[in-house]
Coordinates of N, CA and C in Angstrom, one line a residue:
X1 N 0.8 -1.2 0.0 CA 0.0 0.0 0.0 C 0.9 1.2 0.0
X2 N 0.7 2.4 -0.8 CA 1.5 3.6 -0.5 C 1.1 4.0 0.3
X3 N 2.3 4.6 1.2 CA 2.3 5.1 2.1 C 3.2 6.8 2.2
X4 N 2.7 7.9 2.8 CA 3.6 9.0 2.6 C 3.4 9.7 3.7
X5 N 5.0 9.8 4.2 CA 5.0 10.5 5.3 C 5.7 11.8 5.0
X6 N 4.8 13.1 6.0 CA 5.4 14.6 5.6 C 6.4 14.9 6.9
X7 N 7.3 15.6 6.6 CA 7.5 16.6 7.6 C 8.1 18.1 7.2
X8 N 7.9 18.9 8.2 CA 8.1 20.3 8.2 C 7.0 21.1 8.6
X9 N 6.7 22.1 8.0 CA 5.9 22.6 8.6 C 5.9 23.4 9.9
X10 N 5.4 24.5 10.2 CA 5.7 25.1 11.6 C 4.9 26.6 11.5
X11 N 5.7 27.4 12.6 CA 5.7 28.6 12.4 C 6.3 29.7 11.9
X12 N 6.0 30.4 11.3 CA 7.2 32.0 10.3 C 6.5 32.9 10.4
X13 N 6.8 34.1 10.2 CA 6.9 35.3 10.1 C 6.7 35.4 8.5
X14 N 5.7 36.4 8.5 CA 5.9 37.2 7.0 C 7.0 37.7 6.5
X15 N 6.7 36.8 5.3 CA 8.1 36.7 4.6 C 9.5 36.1 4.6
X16 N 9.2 35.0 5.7 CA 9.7 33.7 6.1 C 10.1 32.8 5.1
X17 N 10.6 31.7 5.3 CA 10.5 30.4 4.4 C 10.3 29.4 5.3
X18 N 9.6 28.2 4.7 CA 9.5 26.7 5.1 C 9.8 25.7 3.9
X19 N 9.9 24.7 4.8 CA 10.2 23.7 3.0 C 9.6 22.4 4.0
X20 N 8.4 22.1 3.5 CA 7.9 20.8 3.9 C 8.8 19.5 3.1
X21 N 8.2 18.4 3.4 CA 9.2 17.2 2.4 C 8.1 16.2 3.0
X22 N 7.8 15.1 1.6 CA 6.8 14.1 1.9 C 7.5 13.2 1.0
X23 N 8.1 11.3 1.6 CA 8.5 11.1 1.4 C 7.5 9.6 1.3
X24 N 7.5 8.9 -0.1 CA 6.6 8.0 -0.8 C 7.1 6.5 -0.5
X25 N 6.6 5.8 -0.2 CA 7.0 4.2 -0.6 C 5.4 3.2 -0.5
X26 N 5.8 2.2 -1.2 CA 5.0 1.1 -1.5 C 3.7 1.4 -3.0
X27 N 4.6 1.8 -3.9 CA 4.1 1.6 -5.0 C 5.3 1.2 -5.9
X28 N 4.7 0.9 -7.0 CA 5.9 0.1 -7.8 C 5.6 1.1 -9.7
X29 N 4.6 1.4 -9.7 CA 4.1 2.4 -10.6 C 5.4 3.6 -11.0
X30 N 5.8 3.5 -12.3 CA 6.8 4.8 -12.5 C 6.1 5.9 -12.7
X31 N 4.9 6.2 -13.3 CA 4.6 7.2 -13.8 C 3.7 7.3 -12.6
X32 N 3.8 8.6 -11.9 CA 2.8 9.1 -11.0 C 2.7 10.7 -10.8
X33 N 1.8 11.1 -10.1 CA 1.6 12.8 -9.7 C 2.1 13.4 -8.3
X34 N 2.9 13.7 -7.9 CA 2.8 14.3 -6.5 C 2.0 15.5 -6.1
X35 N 1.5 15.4 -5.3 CA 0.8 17.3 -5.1 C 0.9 17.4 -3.7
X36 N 1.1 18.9 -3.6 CA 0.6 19.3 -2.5 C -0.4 20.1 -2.5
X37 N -1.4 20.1 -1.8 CA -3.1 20.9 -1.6 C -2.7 21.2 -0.3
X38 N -3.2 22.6 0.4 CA -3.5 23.3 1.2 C -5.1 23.7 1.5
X39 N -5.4 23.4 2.9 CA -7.0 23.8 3.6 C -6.7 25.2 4.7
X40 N -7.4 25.7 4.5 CA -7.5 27.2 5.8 C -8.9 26.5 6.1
X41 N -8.9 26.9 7.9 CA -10.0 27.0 8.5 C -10.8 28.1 7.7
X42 N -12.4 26.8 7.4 CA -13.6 27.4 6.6 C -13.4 27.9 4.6
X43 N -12.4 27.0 4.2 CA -12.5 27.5 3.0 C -12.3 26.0 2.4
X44 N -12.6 25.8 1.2 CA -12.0 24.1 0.6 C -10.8 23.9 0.3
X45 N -10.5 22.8 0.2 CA -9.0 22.3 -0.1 C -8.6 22.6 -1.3
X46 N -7.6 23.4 -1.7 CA -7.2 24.0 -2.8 C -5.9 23.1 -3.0
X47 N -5.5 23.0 -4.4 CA -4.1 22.6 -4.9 C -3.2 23.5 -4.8
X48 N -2.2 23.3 -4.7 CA -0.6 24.6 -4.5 C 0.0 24.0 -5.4
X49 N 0.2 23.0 -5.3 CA 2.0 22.5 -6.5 C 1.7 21.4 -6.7
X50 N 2.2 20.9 -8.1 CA 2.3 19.1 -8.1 C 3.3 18.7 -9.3
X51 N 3.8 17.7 -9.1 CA 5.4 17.3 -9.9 C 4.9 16.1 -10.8
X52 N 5.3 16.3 -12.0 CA 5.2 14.5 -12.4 C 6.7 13.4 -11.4
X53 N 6.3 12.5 -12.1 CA 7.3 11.5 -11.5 C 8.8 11.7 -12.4
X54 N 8.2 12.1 -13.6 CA 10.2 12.5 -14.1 C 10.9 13.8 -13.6
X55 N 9.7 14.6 -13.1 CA 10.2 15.8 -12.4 C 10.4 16.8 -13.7
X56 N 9.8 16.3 -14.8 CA 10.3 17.5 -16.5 C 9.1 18.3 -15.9
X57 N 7.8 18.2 -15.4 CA 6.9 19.4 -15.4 C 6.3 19.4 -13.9
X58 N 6.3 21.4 -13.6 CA 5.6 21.2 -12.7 C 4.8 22.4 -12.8
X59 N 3.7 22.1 -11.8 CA 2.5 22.9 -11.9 C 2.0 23.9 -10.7
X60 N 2.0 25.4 -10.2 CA 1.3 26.0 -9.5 C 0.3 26.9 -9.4
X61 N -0.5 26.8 -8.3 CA -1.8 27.4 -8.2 C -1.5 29.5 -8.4
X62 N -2.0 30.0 -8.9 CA -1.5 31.8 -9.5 C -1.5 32.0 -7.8
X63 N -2.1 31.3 -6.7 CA -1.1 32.3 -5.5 C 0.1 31.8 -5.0
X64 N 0.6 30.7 -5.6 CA 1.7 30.4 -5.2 C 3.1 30.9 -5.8
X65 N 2.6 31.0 -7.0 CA 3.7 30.9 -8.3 C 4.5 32.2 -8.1
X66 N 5.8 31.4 -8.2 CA 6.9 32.7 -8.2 C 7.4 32.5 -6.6
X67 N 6.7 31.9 -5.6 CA 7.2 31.7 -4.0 C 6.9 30.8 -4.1
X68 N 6.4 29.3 -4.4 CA 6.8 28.4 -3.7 C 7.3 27.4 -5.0
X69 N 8.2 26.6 -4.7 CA 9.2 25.4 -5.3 C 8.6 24.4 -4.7
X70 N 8.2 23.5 -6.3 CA 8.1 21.5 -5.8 C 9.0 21.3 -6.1
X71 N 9.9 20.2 -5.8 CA 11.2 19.2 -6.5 C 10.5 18.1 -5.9
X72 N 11.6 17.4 -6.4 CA 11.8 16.0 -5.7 C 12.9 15.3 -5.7
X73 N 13.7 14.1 -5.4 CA 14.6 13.3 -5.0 C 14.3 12.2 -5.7
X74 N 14.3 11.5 -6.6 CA 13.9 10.3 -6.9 C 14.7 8.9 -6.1
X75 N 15.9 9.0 -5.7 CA 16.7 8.4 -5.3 C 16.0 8.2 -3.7
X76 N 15.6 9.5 -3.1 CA 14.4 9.2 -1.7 C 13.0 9.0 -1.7
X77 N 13.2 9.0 -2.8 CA 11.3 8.9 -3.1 C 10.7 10.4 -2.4
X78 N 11.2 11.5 -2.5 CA 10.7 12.7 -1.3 C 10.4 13.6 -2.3
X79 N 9.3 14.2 -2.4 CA 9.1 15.5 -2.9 C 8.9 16.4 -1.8
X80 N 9.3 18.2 -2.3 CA 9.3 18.9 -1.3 C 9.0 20.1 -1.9
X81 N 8.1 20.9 -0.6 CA 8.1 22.0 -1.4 C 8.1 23.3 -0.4
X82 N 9.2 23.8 -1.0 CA 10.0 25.0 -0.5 C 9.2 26.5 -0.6
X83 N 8.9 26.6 0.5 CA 8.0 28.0 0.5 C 8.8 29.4 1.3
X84 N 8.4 30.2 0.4 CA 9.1 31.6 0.4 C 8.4 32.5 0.5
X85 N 9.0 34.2 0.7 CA 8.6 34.6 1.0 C 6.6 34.9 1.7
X86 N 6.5 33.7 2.5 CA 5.2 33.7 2.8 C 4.4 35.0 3.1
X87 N 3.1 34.2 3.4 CA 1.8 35.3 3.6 C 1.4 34.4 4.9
X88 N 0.6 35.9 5.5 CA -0.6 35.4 6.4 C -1.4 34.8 5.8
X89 N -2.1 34.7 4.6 CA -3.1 33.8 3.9 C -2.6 32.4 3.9
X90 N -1.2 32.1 3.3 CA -0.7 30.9 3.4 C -0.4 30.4 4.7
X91 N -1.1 30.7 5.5 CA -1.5 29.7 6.8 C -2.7 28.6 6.6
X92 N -2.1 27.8 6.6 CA -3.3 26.6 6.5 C -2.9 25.0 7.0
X93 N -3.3 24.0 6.9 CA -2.9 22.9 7.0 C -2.8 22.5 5.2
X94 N -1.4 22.0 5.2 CA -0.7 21.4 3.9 C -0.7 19.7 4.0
X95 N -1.4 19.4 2.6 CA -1.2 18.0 2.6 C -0.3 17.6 1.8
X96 N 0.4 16.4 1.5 CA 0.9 15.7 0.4 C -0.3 14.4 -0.2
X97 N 0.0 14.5 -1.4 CA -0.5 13.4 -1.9 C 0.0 12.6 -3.2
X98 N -1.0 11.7 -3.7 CA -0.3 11.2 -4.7 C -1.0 10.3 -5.9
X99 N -1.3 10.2 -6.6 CA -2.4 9.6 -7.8 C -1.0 8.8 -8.3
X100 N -0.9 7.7 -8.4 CA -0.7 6.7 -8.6 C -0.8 6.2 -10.1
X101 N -0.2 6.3 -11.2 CA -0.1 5.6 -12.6 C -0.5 6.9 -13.3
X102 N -0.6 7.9 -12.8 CA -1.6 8.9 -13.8 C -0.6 10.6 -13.7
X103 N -0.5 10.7 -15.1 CA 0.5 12.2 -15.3 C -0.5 13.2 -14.4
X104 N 0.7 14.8 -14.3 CA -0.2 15.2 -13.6 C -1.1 16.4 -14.9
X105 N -0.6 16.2 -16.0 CA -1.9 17.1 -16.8 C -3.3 16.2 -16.6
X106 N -3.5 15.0 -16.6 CA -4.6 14.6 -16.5 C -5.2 14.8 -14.7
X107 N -4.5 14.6 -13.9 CA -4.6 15.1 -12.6 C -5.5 16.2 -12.2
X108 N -4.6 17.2 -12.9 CA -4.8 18.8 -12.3 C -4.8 18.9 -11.0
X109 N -5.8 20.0 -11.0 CA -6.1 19.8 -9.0 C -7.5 19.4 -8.8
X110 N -7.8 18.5 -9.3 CA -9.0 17.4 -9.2 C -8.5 16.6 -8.0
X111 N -9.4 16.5 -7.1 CA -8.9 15.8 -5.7 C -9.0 14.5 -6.0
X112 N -10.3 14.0 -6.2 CA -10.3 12.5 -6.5 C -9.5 12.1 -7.1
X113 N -8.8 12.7 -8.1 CA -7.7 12.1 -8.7 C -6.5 11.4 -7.9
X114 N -6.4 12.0 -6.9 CA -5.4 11.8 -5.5 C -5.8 10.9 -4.7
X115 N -5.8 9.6 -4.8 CA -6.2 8.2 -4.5 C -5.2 8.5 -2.6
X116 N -4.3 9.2 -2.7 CA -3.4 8.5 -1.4 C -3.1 10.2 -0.9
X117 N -3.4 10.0 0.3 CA -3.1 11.0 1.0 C -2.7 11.2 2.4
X118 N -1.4 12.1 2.7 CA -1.2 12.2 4.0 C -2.1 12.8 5.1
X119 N -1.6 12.8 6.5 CA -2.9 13.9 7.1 C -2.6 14.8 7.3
X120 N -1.4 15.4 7.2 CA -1.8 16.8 6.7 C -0.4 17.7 8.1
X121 N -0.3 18.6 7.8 CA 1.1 19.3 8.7 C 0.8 21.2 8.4
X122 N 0.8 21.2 9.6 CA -0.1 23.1 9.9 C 1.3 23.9 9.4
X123 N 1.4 24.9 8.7 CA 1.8 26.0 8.7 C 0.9 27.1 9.0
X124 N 1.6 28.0 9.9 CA 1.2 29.3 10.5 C 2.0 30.3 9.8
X125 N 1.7 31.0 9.7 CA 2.3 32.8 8.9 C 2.3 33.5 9.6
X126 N 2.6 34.6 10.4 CA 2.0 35.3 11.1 C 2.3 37.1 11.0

């Protein structure tokens, strides 16, 4: 079963940086999607970033883009995603996830698409 554990996450200051890292095992599939989605108290879970598995394309939501970086590690199985100059709006709980056999243009930020999910790691902005 995949399984994906996050860490990072915390508290910053406006205009801070964090770099979460969610690291994947128990799939055998090469072609997959990583994402990270973000929830604020009272609003729906929105997409932020998501990587293919070769790492040639990646994708951000227009309030991310320009401050936050997905990569990944293939060698750790870890994608991560390096956040900068933050906002008090980018306080939320961040998830990782992962759709399994499927690129991420067919993905988007379609949730269901994201079969496998972590539970999720609080960033605060302040």
């Amino acid at each position: 079963d995949v399984q994906l554990v996050e860490s990072g996450g915390g508290s910053v200051q406006a205009g801070g940086s964090l770099r979460l890292s969610c690291a994947a095992s128990g799939y055998s599939y090469s072609r997959y999607c990583m994402g990270w989605f973000r929830q604020a108290p009272g609003k729906e879970r929105e997409g932020v970033a998501r990587i293919t598995s070769a790492g040639d394309s990646s994708y951000y939501s227009t309030s991310v883009k320009g401050r936050f970086t997905i990569s990944q590690d293939n060698a750790k199985n870890t994608v991560y995603l390096q956040m900068s100059s933050l906002k008090p709006e980018d306080t939320a709980t961040y998830y990782c996830a992962a759709a399994i056999g499927v690129h991420c243009i067919l993905t988007t930020w379609y949730i269901p698409s994201y079969k496998h999910w972590r539970q999720g790691t609080q960033v605060t902005v302040s």
